[in-house]
Short mmCIF file of C-alpha atoms in Angstrom, two decimals:
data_model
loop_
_atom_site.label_atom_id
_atom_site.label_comp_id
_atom_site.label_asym_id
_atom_site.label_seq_id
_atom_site.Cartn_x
_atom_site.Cartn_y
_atom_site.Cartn_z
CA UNK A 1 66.00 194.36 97.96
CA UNK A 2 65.33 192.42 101.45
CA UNK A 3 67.17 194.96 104.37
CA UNK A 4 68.49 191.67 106.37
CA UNK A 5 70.05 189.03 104.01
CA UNK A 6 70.86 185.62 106.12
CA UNK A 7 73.41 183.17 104.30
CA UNK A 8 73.35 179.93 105.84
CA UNK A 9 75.24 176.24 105.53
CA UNK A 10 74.68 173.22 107.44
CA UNK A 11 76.38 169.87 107.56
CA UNK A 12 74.73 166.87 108.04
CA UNK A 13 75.34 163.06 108.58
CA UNK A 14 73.51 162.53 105.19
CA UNK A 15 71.46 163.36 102.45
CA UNK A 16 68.16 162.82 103.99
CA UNK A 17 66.30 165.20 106.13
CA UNK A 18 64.40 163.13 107.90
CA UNK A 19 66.80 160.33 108.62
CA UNK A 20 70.21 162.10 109.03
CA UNK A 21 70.66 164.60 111.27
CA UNK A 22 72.11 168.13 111.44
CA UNK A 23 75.94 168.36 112.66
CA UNK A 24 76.89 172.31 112.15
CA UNK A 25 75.19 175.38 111.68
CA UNK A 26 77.24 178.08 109.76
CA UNK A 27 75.23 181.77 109.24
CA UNK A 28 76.65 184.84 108.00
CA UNK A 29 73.78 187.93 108.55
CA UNK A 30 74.21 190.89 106.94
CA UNK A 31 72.14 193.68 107.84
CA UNK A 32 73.20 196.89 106.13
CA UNK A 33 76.60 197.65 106.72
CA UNK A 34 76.39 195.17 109.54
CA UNK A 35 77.86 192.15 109.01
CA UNK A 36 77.29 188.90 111.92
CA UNK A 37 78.73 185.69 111.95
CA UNK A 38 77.36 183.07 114.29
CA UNK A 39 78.03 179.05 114.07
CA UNK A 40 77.61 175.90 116.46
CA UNK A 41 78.23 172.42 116.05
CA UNK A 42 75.67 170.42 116.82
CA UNK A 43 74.95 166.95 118.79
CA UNK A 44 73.19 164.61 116.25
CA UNK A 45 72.38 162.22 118.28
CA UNK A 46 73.60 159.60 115.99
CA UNK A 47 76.68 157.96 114.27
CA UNK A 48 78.51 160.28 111.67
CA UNK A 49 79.21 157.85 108.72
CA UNK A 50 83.31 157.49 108.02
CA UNK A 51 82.62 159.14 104.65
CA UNK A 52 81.16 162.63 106.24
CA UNK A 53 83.96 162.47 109.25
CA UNK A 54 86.25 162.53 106.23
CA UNK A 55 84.79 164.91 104.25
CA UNK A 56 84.02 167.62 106.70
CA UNK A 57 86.43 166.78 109.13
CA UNK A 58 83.58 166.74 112.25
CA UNK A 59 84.00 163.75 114.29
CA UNK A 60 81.67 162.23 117.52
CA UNK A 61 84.29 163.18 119.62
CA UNK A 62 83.90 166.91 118.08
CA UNK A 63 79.79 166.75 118.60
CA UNK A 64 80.01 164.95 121.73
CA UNK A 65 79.39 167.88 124.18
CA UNK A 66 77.78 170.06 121.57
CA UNK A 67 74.37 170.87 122.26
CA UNK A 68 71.35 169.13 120.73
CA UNK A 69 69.22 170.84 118.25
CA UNK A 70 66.34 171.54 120.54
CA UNK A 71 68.58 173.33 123.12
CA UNK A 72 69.48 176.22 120.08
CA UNK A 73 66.06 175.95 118.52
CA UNK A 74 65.13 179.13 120.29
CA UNK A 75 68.14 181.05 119.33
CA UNK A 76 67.97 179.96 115.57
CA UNK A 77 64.68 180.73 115.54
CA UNK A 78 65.30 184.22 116.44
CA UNK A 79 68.07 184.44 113.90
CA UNK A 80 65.78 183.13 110.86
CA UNK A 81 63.29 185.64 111.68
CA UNK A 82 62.56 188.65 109.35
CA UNK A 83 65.56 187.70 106.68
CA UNK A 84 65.74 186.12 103.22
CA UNK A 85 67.35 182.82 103.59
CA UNK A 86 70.14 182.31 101.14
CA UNK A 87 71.93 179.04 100.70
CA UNK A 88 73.75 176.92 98.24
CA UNK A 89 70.91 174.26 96.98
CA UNK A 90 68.59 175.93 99.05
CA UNK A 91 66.04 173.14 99.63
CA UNK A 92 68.58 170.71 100.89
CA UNK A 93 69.63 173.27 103.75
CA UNK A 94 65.91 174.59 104.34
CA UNK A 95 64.41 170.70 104.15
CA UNK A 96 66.93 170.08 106.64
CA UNK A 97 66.07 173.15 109.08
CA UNK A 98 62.59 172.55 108.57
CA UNK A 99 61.69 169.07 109.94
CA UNK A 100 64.44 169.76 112.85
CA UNK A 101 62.26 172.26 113.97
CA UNK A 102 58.89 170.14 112.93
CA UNK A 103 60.08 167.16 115.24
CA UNK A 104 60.49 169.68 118.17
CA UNK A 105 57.21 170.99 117.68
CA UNK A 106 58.36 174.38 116.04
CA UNK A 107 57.30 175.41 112.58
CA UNK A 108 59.69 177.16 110.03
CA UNK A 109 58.55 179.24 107.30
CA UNK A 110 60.93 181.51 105.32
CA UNK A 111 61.47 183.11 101.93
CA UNK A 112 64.37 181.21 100.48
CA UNK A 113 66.97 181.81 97.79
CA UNK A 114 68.96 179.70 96.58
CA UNK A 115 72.35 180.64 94.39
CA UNK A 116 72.67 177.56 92.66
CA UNK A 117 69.40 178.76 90.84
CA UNK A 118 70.83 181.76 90.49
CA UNK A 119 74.32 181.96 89.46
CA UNK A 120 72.02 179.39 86.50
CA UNK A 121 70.09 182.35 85.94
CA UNK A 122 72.79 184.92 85.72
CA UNK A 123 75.64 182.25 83.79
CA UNK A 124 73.38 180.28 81.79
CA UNK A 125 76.62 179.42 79.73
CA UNK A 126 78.01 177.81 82.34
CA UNK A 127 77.65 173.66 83.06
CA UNK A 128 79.21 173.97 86.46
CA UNK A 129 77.40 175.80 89.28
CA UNK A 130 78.79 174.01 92.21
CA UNK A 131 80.22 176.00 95.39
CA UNK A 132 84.01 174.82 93.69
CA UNK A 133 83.12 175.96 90.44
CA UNK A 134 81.75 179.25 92.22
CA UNK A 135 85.28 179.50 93.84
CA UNK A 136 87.00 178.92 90.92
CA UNK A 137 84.82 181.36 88.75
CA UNK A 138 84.59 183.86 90.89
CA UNK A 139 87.50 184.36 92.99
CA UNK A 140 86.39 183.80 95.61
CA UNK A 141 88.53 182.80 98.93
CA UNK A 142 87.66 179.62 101.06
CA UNK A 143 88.88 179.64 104.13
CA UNK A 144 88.05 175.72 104.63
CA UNK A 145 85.52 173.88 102.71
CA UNK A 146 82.72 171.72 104.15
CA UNK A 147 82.52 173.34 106.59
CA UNK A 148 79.13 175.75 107.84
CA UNK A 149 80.67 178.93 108.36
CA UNK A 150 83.42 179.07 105.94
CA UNK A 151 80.65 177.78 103.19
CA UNK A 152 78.01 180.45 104.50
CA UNK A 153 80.72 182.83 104.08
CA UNK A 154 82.03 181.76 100.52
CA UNK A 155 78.10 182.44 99.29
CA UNK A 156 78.61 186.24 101.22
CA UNK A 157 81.21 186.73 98.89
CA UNK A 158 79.59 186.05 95.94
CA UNK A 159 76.41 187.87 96.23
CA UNK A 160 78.78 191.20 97.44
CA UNK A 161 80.54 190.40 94.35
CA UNK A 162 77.31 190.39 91.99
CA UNK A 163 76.09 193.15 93.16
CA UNK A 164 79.29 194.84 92.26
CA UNK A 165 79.78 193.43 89.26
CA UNK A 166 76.11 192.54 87.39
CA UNK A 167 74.39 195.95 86.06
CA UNK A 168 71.49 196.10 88.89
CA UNK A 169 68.55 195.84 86.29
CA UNK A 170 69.88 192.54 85.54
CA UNK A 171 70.22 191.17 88.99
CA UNK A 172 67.44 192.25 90.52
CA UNK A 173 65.50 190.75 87.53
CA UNK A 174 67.11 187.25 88.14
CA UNK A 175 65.61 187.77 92.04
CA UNK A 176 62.80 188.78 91.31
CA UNK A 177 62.38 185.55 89.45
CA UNK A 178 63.54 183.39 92.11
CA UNK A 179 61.46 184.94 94.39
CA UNK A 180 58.29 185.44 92.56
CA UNK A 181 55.51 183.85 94.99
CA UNK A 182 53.11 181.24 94.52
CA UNK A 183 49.88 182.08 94.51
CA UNK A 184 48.90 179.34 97.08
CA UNK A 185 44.91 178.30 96.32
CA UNK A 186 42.21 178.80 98.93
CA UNK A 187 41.72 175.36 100.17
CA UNK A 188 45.42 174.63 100.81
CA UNK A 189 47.32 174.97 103.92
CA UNK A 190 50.71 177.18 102.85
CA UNK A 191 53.08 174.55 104.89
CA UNK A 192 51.82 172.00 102.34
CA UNK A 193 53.76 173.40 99.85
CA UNK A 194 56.84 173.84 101.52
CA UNK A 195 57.08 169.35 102.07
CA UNK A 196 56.66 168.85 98.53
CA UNK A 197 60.32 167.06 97.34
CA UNK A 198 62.53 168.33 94.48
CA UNK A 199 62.67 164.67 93.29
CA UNK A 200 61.25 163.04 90.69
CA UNK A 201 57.84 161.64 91.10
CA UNK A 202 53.83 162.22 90.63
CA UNK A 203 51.64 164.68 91.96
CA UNK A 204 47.80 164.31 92.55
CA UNK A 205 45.28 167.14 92.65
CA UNK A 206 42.22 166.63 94.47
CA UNK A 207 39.37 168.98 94.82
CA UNK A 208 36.28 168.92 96.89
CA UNK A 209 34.77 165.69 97.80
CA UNK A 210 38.02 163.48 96.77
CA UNK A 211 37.49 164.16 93.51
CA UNK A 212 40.69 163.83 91.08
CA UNK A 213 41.34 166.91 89.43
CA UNK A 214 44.83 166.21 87.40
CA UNK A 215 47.47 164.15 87.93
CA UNK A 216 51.03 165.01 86.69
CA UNK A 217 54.56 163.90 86.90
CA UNK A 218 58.47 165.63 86.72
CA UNK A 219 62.05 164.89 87.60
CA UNK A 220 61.64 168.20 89.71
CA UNK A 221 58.41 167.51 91.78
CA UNK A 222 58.61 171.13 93.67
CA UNK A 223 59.40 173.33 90.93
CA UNK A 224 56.75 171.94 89.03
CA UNK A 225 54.01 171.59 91.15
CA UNK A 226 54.73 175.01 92.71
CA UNK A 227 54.29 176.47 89.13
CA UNK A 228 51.05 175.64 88.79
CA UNK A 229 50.01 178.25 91.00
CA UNK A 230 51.86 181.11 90.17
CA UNK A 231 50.41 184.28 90.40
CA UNK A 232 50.05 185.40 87.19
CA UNK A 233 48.11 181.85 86.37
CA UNK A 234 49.19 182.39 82.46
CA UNK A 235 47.38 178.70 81.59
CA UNK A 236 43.92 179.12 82.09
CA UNK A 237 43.66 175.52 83.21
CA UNK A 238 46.34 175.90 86.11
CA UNK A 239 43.70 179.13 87.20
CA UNK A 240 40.78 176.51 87.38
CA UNK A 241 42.99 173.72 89.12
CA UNK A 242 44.33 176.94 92.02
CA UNK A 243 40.49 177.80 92.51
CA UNK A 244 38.78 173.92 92.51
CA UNK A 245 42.34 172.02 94.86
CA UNK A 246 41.13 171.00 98.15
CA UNK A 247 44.39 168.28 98.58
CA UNK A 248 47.14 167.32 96.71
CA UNK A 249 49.76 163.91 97.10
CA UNK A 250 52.68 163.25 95.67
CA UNK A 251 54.94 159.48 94.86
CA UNK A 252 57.82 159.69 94.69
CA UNK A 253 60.31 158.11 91.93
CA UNK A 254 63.80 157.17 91.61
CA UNK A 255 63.45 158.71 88.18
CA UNK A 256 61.96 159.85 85.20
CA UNK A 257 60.82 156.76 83.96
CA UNK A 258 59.30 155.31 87.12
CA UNK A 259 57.54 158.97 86.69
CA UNK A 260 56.33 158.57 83.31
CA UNK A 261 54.79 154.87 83.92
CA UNK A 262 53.16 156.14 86.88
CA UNK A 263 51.54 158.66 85.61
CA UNK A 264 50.37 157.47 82.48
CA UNK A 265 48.71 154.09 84.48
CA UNK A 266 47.31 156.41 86.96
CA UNK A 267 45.83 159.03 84.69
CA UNK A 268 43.92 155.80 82.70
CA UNK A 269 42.79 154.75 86.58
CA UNK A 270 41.21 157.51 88.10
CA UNK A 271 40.30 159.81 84.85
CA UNK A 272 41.27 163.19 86.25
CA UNK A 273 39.46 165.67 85.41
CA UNK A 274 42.12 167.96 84.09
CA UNK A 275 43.84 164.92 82.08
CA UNK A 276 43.38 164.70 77.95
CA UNK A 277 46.39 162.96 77.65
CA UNK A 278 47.04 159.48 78.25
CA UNK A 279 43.67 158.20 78.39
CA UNK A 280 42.78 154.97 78.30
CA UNK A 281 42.23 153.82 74.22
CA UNK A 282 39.27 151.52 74.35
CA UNK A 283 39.52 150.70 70.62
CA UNK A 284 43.69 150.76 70.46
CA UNK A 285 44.58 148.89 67.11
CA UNK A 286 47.52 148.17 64.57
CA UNK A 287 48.17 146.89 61.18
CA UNK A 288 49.42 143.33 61.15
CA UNK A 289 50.83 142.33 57.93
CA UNK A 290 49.03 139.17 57.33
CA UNK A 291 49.70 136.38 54.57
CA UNK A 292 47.09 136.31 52.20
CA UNK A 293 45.57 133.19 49.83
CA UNK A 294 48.09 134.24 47.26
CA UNK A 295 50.98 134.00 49.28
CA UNK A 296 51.48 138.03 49.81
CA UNK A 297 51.72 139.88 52.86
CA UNK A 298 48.78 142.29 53.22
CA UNK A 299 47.83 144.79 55.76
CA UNK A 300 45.28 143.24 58.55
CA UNK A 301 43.77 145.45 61.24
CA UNK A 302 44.16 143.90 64.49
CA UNK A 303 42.71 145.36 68.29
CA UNK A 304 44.71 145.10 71.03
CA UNK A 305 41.16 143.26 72.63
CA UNK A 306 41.95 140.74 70.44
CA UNK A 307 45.48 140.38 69.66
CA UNK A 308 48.35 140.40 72.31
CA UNK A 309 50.11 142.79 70.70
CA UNK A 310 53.22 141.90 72.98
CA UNK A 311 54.28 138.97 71.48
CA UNK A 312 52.69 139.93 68.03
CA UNK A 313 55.02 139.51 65.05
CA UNK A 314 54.58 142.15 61.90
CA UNK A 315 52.84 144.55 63.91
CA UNK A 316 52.75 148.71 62.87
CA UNK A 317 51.50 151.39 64.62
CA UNK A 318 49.77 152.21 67.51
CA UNK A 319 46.52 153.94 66.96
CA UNK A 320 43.39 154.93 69.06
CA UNK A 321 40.91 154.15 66.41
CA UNK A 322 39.84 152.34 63.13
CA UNK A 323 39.78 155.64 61.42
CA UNK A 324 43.33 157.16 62.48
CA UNK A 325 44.80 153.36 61.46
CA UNK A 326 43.42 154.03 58.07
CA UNK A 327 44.22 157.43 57.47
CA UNK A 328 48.17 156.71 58.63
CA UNK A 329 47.76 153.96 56.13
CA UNK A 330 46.23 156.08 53.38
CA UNK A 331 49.13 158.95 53.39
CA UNK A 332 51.66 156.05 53.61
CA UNK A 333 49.98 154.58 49.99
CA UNK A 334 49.99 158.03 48.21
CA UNK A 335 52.96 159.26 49.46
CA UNK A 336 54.74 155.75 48.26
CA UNK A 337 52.66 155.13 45.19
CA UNK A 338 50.81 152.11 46.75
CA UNK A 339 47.88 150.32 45.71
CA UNK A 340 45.31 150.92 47.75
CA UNK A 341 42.79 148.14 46.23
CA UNK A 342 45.91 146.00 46.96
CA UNK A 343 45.62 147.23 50.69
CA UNK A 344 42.08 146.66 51.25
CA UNK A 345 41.26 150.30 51.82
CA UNK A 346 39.32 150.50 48.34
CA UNK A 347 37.17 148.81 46.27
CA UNK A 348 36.92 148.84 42.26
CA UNK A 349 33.71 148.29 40.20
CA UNK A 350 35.28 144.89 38.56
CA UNK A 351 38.16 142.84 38.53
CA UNK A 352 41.12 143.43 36.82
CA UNK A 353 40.15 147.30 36.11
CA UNK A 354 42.71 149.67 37.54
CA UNK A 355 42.11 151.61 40.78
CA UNK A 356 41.01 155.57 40.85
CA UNK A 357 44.48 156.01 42.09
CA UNK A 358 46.10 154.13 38.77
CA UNK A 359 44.55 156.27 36.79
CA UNK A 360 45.83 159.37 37.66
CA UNK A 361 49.10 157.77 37.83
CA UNK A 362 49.50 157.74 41.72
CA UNK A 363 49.50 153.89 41.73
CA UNK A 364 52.57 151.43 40.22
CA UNK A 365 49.38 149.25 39.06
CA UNK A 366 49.76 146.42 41.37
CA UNK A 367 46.21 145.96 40.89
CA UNK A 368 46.33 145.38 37.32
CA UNK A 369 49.84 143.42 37.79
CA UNK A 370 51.83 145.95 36.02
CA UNK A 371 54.02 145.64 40.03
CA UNK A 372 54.85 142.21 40.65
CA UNK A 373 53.21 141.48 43.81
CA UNK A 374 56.42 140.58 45.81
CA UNK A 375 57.65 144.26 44.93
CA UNK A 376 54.28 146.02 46.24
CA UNK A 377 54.86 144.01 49.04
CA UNK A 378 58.79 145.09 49.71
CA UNK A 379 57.69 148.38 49.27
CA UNK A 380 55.20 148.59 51.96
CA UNK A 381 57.36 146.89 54.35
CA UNK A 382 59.89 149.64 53.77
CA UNK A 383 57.44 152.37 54.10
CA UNK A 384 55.81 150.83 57.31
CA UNK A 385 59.40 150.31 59.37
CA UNK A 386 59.28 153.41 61.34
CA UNK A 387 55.67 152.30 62.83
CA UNK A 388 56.93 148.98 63.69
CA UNK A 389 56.31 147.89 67.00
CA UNK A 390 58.85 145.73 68.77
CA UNK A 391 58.05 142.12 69.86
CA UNK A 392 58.87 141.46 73.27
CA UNK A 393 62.81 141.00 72.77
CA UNK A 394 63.45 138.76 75.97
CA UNK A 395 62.40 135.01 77.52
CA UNK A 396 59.89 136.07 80.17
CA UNK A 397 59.51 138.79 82.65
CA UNK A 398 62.53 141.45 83.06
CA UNK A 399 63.31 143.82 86.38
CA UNK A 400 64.51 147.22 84.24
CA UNK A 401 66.55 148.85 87.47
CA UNK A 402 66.50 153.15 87.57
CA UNK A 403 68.75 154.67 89.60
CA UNK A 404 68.09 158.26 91.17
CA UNK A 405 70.58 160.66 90.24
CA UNK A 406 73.21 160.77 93.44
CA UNK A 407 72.02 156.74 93.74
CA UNK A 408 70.19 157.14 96.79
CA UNK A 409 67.52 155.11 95.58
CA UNK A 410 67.16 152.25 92.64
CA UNK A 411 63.67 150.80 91.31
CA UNK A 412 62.94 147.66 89.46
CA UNK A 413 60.17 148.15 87.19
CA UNK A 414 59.23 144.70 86.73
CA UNK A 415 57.86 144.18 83.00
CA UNK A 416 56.61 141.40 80.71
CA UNK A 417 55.79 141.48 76.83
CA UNK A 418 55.47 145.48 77.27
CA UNK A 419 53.08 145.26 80.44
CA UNK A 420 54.24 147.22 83.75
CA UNK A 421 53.30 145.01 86.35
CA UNK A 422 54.58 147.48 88.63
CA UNK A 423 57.96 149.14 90.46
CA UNK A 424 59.71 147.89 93.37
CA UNK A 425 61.93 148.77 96.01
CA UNK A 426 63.22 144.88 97.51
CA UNK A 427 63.55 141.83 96.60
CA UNK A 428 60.34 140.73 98.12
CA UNK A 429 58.12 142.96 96.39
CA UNK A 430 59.89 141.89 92.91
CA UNK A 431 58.38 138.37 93.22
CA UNK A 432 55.26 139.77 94.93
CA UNK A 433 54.64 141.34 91.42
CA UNK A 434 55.96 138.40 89.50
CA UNK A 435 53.56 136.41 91.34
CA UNK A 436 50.58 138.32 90.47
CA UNK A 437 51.33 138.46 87.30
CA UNK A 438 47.94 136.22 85.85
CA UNK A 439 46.56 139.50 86.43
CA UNK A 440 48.58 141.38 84.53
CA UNK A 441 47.51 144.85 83.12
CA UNK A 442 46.82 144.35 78.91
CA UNK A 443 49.04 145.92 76.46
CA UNK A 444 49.34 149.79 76.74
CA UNK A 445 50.27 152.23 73.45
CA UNK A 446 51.73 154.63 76.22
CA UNK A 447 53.62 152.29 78.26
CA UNK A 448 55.18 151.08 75.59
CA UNK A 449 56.00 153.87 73.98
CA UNK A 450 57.97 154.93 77.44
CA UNK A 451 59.23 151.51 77.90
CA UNK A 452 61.04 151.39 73.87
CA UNK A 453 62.37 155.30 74.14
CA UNK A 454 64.14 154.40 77.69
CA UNK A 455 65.49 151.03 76.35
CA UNK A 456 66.63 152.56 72.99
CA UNK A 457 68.33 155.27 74.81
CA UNK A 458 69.92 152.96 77.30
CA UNK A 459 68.38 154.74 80.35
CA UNK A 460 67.87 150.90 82.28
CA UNK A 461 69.50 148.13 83.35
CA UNK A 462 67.71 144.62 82.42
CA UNK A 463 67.65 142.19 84.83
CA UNK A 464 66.35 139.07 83.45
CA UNK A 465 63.74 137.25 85.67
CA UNK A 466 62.54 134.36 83.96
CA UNK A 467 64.71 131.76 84.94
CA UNK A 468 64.65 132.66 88.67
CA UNK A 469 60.46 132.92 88.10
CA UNK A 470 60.53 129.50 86.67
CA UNK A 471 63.04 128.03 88.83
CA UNK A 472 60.56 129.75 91.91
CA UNK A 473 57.63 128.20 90.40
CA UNK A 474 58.71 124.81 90.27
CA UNK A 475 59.48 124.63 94.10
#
């Protein structure tokens, strides 16, 4: 158990710690039996937005004469010193006191807690874990919300009233989670760490010599990232990646699926070392169900080198090689008492003897007609609809518009017949990407596959661009 125990809350002008600015400081520290409270308004520097004003109830005229951040640096600094920093989504208030202190030339480093994490840890059967649902929970008494030191003081009261009221095994086990260290690698700078974002987004490793070691993606880019170097280094893999990372990057995302197309386009670029998955697939193919001299549909393999399989009509599954396309296509037959002479994927000694499969009653004997043709043929359709792949369902290109989760940011990933031409932030980069679209990327399995899920689901807006492209293009 950390001696000094400093519970902190800030408000802000915003959501974004390097834009917005800091407006109050609220710290309860609690030191033994010694209990200190300590707040300050401070001068941002800048316009509070008409939403905070109203929500905190700190106005400019309230900040005015309040001093500026880098006339209490000193002080704070002395305050943060030798404590464990505890506050309510602990990243937001620690982001925030961290690049104050950066732009005045100060560095902050601290071990940080945050109860939102915890009160997860210790309710897990509870949805809500917000400061009002910690109130209402809990019992505890707000004297004011949204504001620093009332807010510090709220999380005061409910750590004093875990401690009193979890059995200590339990609690000290849900710290000791929180606070379990990464094991930061050699070659890294510890600060590093501390920038990376809890958003969504990719992350690059790079070892020595630029080299690309692994690329990987999450909603939660800290947590993530961070637990790749845990101590205890249970995946061998993350052990190797901690000993070999000389750098590491991260892009961020307005989601998930801006995450997921990212990743899989950049892991087929660079090749990471550390990357099996979502390779590129040199030899990706699909069955095509093809008419045949007789009329029938019959099972054609296609390549995607070959065939755009974006606009491609009767197309099923996705695979990464002649012999996994055959093999789905072989369990399908026996599993559905197909022919497979009928299919193509045997050959008998003569016509109009039965297959092997016939023979030990496994086939229907469409290859001796006792199956009418159009029934073989209605059969396999049926059997093949859950490796169907979609045709491009719209007229042109389409902007498919993610929204982070608080709607701070929105991304258009700008797609035609399953391609990701790429994700953009304005207007002008939209076009830019329709624009360049002759170059367009060729038809990925994984993109596609990320693409259907998010549109199935209804995770995107569709914003149809064709007529504004053509419209464009004929000016």
């Amino acid at each position: 158990m950390h001696n000094k125990l400093i519970f902190i809350d800030l408000e802000t002008t915003g959501a974004n710690p390097v834009a917005d600015r800091i407006t109050e400081i609220g710290i309860v520290e609690v030191d033994g039996d010694q209990v200190t409270r300590w707040s300050t308004l401070v001068n941002s520097q800048v316009p509070i937005p008409p939403f905070i004003q109203g929500l905190t109830g700190i106005t400019d005229a309230m900040v005015k004469d309040a001093p500026v951040f880098a006339a209490l640096a000193q002080e704070l600094y002395a305050r943060l010193q030798g404590g464990l920093f505890i506050a309510h989504n602990a990243r937001f208030d620690y982001g925030f006191l961290r690049n104050a202190f950066k732009e005045i030339g100060m560095s902050l480093r601290a071990e940080v807690l945050c109860t939102v994490k915890l009160s997860r840890k210790l309710f897990p059967e509870e949805s809500r874990h917000n400061l009002d649902a910690l109130i209402s929970r809990h019992q505890l008494v707000a004297d004011g919300r949204h504001r620093a030191l009332a807010d510090a003081d709220l999380l005061w009261q409910f750590w004093s009233k875990m401690t009193a009221q979890i059995e200590p095994d339990r609690f000290n086990e849900a710290l000791t989670q929180q606070l379990r260290r990464s094991s930061v690698p050699t070659h890294l700078a510890p600060e590093v760490l501390d920038d990376i974002p809890d958003t969504a987004g990719v992350y690059l490793f790079y070892g020595e010599n630029g080299a690309v070691l692994y690329v990987g993606k999450s909603i939660h880019l800290r947590e993530r990232v961070l637990s790749h170097f845990n101590a205890d280094h249970r995946v061998y893999k993350d052990m190797r990646i901690s000993h070999e990372i000389h750098r590491l990057e991260w892009r961020e995302t307005a989601g998930e699926i801006g995450a997921l197309l990212l990743e899989a386009q950049l892991v087929k670029d660079l090749q990471p070392i550390h990357n099996r998955m979502l390779r590129r697939q040199r030899d990706l193919c699909a069955w095509q169900l093809q008419a045949s001299s007789d009329g029938v549909l019959r099972p054609v393999l296609v390549y995607a080198g070959d065939e755009d399989f974006g606009r491609a009509e009767r197309l099923y599954g996705l695979f990464s090689s002649k012999r996994k396309a055959e093999e789905a296509l072989r369990e399908i037959a026996e599993s559905q008492e197909l022919c497979l002479v009928t299919l193509g994927l045997e050959n008998r000694a003569s016509a109009g003897k039965p297959c092997f499969a016939h023979q030990l009653r496994r086939c229907r004997g469409a290859c001796v007609g006792n199956e009418p043709a159009a029934l073989h043929q209605a059969r396999l359709e049926a059997a093949l609809v859950s490796l169907k792949v979609s045709a491009w369902p719209y007229v042109g290109p389409v902007g498919l518009v993610e929204s982070s989760a608080h709607g701070e940011r929105s991304d258009v990933h700008v797609v035609h017949n399953w391609c990701w031409l790429g994700t953009a932030r304005s207007e002008e980069e939209v076009w830019t990407l329709l624009s360049e679209s002759e170059t367009r990327p060729s038809f990925d399995a994984d993109t596609y596959k990320i693409l259907i899920r998010a549109l199935t689901k209804g995770q995107l807006k569709v914003r149809h661009l064709a007529n504004a492209a053509v419209a464009d293009a004929a000016a």
